[in-house]
CSV table of C-alpha atoms in Angstrom, one decimal:
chain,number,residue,atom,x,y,z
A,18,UNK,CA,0.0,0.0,0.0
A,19,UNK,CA,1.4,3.3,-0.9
A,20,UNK,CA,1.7,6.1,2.4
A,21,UNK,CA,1.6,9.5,1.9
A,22,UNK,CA,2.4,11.4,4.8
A,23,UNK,CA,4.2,14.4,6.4
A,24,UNK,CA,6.1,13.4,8.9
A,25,UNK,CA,8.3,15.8,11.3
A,26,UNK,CA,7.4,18.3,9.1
A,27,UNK,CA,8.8,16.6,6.0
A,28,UNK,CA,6.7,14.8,3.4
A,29,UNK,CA,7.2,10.8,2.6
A,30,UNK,CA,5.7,9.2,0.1
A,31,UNK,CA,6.7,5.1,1.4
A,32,UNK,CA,5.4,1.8,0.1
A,33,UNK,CA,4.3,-0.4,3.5
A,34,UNK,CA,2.4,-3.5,3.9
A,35,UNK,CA,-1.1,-3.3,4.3
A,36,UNK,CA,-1.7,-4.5,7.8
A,37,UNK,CA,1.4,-2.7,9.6
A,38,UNK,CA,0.8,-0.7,13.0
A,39,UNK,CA,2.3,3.0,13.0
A,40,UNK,CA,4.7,1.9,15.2
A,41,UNK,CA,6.5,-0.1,12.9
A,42,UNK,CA,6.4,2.5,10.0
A,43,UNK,CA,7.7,5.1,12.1
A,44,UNK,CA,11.1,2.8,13.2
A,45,UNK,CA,11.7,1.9,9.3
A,46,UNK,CA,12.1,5.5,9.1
A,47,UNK,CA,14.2,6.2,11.7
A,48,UNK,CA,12.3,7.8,14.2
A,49,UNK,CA,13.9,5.3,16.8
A,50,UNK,CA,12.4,7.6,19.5
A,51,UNK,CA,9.0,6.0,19.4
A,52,UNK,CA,9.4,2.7,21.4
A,53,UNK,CA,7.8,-0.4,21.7
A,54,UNK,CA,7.0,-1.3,25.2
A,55,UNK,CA,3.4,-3.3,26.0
A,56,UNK,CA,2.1,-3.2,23.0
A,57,UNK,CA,-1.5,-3.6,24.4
A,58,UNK,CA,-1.5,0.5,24.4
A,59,UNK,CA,-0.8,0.4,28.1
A,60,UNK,CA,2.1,1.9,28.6
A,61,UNK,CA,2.5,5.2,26.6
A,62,UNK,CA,5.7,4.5,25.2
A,63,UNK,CA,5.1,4.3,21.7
A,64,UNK,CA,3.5,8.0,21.7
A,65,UNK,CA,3.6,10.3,18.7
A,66,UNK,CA,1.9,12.8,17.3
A,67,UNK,CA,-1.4,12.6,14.9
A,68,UNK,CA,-2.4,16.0,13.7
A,69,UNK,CA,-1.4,17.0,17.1
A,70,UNK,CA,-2.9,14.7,19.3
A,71,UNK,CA,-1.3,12.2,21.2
A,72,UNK,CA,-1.9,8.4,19.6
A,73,UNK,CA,-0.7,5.4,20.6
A,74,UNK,CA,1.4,4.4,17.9
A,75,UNK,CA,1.3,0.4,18.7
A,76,UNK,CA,-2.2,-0.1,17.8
A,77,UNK,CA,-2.5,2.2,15.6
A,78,UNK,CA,-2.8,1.2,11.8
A,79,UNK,CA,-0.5,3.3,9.5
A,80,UNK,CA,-3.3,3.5,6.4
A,81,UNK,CA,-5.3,5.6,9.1
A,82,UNK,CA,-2.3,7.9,9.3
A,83,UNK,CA,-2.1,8.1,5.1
A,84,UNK,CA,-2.8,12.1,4.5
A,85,UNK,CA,-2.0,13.3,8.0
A,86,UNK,CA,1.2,15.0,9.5
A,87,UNK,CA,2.7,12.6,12.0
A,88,UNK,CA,5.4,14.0,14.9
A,89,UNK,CA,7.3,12.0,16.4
A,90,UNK,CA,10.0,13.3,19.2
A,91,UNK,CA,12.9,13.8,16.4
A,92,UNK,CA,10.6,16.6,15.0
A,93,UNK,CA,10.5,18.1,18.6
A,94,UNK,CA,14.2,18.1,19.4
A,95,UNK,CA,14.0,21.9,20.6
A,96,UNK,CA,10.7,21.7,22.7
A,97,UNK,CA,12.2,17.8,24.1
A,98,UNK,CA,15.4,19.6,25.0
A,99,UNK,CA,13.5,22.3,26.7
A,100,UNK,CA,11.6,20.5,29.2
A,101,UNK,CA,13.8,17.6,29.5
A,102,UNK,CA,15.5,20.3,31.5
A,103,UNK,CA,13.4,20.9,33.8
A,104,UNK,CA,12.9,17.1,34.2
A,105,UNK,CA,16.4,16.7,34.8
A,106,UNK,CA,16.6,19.4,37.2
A,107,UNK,CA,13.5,18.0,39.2
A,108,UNK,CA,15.0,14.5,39.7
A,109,UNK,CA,12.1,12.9,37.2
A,110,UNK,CA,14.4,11.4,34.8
A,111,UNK,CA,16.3,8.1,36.0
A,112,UNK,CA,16.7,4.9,33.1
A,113,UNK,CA,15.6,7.5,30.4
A,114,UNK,CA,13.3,4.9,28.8
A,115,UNK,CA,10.0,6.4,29.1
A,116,UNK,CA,11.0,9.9,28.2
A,117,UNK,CA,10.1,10.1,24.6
A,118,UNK,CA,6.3,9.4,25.2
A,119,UNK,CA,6.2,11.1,28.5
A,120,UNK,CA,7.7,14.2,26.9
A,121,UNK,CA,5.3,13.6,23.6
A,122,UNK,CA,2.5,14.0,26.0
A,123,UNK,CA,3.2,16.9,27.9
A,124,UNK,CA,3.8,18.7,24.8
A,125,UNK,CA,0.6,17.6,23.5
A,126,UNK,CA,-1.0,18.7,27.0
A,127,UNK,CA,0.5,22.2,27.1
A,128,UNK,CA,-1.0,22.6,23.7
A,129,UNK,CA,-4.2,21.7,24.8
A,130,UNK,CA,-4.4,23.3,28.1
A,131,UNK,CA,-3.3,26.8,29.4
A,132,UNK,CA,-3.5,25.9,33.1
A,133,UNK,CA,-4.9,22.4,34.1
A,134,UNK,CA,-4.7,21.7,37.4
A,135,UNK,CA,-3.0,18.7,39.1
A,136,UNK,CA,-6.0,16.3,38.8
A,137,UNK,CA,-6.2,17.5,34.6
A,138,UNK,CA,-2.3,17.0,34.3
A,139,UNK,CA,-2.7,13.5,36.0
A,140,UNK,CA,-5.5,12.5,33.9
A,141,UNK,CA,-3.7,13.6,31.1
A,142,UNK,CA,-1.0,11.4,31.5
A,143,UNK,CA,-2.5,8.7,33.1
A,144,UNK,CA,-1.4,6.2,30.2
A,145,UNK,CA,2.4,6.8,30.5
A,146,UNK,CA,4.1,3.9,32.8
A,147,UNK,CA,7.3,5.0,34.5
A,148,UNK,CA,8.8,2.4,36.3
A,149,UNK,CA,11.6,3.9,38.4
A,150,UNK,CA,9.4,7.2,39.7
A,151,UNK,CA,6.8,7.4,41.8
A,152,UNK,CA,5.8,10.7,39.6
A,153,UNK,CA,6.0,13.2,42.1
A,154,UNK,CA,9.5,14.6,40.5
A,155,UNK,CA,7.4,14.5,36.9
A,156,UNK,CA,4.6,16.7,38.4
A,157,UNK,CA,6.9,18.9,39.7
A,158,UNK,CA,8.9,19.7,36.4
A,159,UNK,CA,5.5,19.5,34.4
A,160,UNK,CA,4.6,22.2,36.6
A,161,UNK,CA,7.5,24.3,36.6
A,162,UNK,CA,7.6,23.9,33.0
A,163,UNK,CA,4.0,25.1,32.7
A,164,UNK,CA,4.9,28.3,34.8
A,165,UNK,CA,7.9,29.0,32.6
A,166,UNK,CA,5.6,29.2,29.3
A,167,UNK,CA,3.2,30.8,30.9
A,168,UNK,CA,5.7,33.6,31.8
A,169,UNK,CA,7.3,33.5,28.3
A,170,UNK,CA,3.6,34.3,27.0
């Protein structure tokens, strides 16, 4: 099946077989920042971005992404960069592993939202497993990040 797509801001025109998950697409072309962790879409690892929503690229099948702009972390390198900092500084950020769909989401979230409270950001990111936090140090930088865009507005 032929895939049209743009795709971190770049179009790609791809051949792909007909039953493939987004996921897998997306690692082909080297967007190695979109993992594969459950794959039962419970985990939040495989996040991207879908016309700027947050998807879950495991189950999700690639002809439903033909026409649409996909993002995936390596199209987010400055905004990443930016509040991986703040993740960093607030302790959240131990094996790393879960940081690309974490990050993916809270993009998506400060998009969406111009100040959620605690409960929104938790629901929010209810779908992203962290196995070495206990969040606190996450809600803390998502926080600190939020007040630092809201200042820059």
């Amino acid at each position: 099946m032929k895939i049209e797509m743009i795709l971190n801001g770049k179009p790609l025109v791809a051949e792909a077989l007909t039953d493939m998950v987004l996921l897998d697409f997306l690692r082909e072309h080297e967007c190695y920042s979109v993992k594969r962790g459950c794959e039962t879409s419970n985990c939040g690892l495989c996040t991207v971005l879908v016309e700027g929503k947050p998807i879950l690229s495991c189950s999700y099948p690639l002809a439903r992404a033909n026409g649409k702009s996909v993002t995936t972390l390596e199209g987010l390198q400055d905004e990443a960069k930016e509040f991986g900092g703040f993740m960093a500084d607030e302790g959240a950020e131990q094996c790393g592993f879960c940081s690309p769909g974490f990050i993916m989401n809270v993009l998506a979230m400060v998009s969406e939202f111009e100040n959620p409270t605690d409960s929104e950001i938790l629901t929010f990111l209810s779908g992203n497993m962290c196995r070495c936090t206990g969040y606190e140090g996450q809600l803390r930088a998502i926080k600190k990040y939020l007040a630092y865009k809201g200042a820059e507005k």
